[in-house]
mmCIF file of C-alpha atoms in Angstrom:
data_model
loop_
_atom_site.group_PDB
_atom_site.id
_atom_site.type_symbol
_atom_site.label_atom_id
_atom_site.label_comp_id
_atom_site.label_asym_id
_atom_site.label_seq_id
_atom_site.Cartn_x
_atom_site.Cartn_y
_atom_site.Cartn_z
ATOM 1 C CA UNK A 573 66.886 26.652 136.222
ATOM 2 C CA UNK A 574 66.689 29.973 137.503
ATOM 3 C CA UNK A 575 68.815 30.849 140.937
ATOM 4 C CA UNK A 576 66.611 32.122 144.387
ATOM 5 C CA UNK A 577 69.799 33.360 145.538
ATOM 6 C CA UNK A 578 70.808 37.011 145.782
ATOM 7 C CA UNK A 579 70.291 39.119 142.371
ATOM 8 C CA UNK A 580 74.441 39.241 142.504
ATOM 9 C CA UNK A 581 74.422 35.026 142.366
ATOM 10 C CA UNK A 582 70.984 34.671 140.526
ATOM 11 C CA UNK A 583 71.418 32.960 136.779
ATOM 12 C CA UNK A 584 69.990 35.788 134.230
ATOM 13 C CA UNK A 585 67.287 34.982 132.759
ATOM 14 C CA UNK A 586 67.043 34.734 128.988
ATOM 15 C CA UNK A 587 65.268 36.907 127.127
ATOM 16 C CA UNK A 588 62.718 34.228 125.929
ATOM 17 C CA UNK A 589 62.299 33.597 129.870
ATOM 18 C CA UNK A 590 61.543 37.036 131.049
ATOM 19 C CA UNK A 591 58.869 37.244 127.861
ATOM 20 C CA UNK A 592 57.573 33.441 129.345
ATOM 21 C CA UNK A 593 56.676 34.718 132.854
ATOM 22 C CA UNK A 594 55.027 37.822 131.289
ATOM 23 C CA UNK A 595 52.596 35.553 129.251
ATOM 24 C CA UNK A 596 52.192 33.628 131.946
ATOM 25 C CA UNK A 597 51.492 36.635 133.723
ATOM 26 C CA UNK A 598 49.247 37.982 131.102
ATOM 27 C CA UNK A 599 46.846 34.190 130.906
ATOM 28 C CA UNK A 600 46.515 34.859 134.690
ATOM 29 C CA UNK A 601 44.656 38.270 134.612
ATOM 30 C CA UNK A 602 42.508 37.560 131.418
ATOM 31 C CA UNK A 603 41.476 34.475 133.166
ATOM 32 C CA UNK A 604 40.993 36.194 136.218
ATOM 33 C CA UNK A 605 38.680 39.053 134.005
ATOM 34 C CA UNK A 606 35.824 40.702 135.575
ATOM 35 C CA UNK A 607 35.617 39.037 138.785
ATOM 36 C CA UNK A 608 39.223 40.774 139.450
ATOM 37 C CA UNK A 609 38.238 44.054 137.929
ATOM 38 C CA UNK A 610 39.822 46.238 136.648
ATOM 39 C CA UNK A 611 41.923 47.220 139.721
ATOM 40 C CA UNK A 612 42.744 43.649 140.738
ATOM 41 C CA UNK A 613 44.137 42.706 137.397
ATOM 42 C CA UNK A 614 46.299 45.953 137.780
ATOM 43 C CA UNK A 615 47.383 44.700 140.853
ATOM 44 C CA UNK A 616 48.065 41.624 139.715
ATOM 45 C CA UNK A 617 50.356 42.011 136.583
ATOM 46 C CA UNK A 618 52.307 45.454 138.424
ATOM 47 C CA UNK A 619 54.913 43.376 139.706
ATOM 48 C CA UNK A 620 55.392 41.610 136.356
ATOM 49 C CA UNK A 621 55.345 44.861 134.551
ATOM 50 C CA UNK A 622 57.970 46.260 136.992
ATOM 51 C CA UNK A 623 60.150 42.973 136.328
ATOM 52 C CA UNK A 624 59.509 43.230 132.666
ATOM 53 C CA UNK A 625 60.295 46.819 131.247
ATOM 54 C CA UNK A 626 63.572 49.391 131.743
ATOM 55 C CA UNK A 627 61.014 52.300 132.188
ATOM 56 C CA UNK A 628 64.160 54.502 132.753
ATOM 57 C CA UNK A 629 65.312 53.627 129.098
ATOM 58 C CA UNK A 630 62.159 53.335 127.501
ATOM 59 C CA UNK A 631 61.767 57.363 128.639
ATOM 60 C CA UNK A 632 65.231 58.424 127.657
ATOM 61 C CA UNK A 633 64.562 56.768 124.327
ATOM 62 C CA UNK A 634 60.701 58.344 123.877
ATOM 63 C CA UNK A 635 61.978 61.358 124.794
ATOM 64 C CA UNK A 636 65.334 61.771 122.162
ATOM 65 C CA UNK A 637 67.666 64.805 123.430
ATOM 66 C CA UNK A 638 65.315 66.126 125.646
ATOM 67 C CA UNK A 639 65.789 63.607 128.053
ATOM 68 C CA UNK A 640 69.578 65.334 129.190
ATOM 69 C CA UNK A 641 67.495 68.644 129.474
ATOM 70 C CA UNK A 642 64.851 67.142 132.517
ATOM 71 C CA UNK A 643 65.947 67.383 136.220
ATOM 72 C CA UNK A 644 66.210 64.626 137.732
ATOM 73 C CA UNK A 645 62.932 64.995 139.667
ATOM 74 C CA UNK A 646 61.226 65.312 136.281
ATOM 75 C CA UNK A 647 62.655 61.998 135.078
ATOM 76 C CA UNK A 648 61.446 60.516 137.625
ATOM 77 C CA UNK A 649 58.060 61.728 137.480
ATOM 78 C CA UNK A 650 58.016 60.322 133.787
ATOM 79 C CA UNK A 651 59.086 56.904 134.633
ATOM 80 C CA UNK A 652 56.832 56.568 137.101
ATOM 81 C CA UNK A 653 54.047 57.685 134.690
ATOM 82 C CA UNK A 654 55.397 55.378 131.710
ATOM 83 C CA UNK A 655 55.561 52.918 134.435
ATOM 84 C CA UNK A 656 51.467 52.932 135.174
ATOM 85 C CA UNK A 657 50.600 53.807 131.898
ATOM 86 C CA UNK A 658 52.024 50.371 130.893
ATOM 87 C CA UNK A 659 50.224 48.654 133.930
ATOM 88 C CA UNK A 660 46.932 50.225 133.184
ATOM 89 C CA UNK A 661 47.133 49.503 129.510
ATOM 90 C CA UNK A 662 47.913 45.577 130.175
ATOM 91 C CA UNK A 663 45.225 45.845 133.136
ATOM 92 C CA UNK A 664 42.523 46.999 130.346
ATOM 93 C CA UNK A 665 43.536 45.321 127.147
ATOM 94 C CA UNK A 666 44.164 41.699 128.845
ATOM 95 C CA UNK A 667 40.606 41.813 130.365
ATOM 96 C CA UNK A 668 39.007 38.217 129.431
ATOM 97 C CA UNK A 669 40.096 34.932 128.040
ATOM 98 C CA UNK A 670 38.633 33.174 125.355
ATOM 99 C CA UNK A 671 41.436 29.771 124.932
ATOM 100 C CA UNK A 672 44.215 32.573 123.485
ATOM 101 C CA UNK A 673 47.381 30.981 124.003
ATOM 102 C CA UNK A 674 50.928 32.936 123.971
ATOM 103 C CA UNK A 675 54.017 31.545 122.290
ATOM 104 C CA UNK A 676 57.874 32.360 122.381
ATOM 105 C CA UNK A 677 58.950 31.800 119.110
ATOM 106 C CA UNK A 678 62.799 32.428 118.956
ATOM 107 C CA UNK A 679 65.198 34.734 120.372
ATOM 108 C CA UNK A 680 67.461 36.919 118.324
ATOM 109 C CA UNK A 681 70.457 39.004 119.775
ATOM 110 C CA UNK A 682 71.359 41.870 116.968
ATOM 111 C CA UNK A 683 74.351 43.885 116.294
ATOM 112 C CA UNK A 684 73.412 46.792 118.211
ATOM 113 C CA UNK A 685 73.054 44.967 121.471
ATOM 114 C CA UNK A 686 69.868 44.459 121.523
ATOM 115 C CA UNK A 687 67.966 41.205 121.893
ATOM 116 C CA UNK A 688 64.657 40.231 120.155
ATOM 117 C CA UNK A 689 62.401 38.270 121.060
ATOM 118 C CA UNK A 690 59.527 36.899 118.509
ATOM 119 C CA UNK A 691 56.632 35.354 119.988
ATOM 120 C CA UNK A 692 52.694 35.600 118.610
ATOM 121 C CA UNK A 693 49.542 35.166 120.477
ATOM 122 C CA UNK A 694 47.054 32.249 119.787
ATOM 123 C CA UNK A 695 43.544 33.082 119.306
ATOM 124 C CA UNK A 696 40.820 30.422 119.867
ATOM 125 C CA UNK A 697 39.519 30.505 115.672
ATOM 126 C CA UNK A 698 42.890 29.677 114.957
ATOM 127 C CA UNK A 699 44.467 33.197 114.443
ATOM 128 C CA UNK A 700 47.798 34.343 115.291
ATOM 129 C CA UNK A 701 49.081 37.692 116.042
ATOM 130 C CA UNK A 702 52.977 38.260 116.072
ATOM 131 C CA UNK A 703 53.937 40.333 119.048
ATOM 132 C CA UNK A 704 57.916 40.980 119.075
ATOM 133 C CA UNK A 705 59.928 42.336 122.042
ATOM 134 C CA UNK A 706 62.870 43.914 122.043
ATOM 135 C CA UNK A 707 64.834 43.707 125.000
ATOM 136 C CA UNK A 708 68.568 45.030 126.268
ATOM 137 C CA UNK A 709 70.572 43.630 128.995
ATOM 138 C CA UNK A 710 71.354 45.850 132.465
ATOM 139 C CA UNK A 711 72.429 45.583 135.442
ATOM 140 C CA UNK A 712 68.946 43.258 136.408
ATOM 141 C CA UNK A 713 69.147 41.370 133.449
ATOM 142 C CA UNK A 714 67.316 41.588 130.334
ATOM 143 C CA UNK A 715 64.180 44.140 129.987
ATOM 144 C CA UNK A 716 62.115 45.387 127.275
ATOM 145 C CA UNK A 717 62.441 48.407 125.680
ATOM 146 C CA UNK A 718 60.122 48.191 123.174
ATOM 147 C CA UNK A 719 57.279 46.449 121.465
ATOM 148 C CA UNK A 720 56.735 45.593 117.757
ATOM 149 C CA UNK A 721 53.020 44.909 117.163
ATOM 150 C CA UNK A 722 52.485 42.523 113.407
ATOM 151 C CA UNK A 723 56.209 42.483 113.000
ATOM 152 C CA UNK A 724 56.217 46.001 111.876
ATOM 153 C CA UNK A 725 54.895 48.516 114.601
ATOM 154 C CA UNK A 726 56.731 49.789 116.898
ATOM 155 C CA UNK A 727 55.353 50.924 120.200
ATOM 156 C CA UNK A 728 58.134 53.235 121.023
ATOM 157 C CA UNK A 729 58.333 54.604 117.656
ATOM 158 C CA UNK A 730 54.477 55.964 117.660
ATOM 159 C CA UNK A 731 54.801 56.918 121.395
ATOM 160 C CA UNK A 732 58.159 58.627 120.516
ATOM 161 C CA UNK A 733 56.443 60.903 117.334
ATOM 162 C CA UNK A 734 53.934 61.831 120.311
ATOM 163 C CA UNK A 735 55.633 62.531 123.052
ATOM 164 C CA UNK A 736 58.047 64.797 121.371
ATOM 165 C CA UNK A 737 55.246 66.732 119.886
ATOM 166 C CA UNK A 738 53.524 66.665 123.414
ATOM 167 C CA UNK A 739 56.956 68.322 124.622
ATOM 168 C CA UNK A 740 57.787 70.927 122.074
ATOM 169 C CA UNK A 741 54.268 72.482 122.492
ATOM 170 C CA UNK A 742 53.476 71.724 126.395
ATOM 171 C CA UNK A 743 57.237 70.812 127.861
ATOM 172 C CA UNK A 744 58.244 67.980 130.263
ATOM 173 C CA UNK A 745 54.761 68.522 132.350
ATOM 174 C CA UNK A 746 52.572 68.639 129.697
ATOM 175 C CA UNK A 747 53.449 64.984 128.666
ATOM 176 C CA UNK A 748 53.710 64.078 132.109
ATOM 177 C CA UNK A 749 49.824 65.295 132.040
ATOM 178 C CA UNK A 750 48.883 63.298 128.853
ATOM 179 C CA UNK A 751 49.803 60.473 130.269
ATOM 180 C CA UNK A 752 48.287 60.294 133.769
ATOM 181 C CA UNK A 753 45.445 61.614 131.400
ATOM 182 C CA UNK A 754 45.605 58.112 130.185
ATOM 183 C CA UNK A 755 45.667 56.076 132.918
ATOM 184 C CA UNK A 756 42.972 57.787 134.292
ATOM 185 C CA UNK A 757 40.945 56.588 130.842
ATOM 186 C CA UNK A 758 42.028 53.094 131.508
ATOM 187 C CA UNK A 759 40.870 53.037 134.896
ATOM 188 C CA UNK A 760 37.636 54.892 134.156
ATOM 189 C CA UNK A 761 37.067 52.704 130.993
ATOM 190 C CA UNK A 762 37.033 55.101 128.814
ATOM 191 C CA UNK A 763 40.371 54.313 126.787
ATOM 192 C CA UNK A 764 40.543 50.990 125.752
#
């Protein structure tokens, strides 16, 4: 059971939980599809999103070293950007339902800290597709850092390779750029 009170009395929730509410999230949008649009499914799943991911890690970790180098306005403007990049890619991507089901598997805490979470989506002709999390524990509770997509690709790890070359050749701004470049695909429905 999960405390109402006060986030300095509330019971933490595990990591299997926060990945639970995000599924639950995520069936609510693709049932919601077209007749929400685009925008209302963003709407919809932002607050889960927010809830869900340490956007101020996640960029620290995308970014390597250069993340000690940014002021602290610019690290802010790449959160925020992270931040509705991953909104606008769950608004898109999660845009109809067709009976898919999602599924915590287990939960595994590793030596480094870091807690994994394995889970797989259903699909209606009997498919599944594994979908791991890895989360870390803060000061809010546990978050996601990453995502590992068929038990072997890393989300961070190919945005990482990208973002770094997106730096070295167009600095902090340039990758702050790329990725409102994005969003602005998603919302235009031209990225996918």
């Amino acid at each position: 059971c999960i405390s109402t009170g006060s986030v300095g009395n509330a019971e933490e929730k595990s990591g299997a939980q926060v990945i639970e509410t995000l599924n639950g999230e995520l069936v609510k949008i693709m049932k919601a599809g077209d007749s929400a649009g685009f925008e209302g499914r963003r709407k919809s799943i932002a607050p889960t999103i927010n809830n869900t991911y340490n956007f101020p890690v996640i960029g620290a970790m995308a970014t390597g070293k250069n993340w000690d180098k940014f002021s602290k306005n610019e690290k802010i403007n790449l959160v925020n950007a992270l931040r509705e990049l991953a909104i606008a890619t769950y608004a898109s991507r999660f845009s109809n339902y067709s009976g898919e089901e999602f599924k915590v598997l287990s939960e595994e805490k590793k030596s480094n800290g870091t807690l994994r979470v394995k889970s797989e989506i259903l699909q209606s002709d009997g498919g599944a597709i594994p979908l791991d999390y890895v989360l870390i524990s803060g000061d809010s509770g546990w978050k996601v850092v990453d995502v590992i997509f068929m038990g072997r690709f890393s989300e961070l790890g190919m945005r990482k390779s990208e973002y770094l070359a997106t730096i070295s050749s167009r600095c902090i701004n340039g990758l702050i750029e790329e990725i409102e470049k994005k969003v602005k695909g998603y919302e235009s429905g031209t990225l996918h």
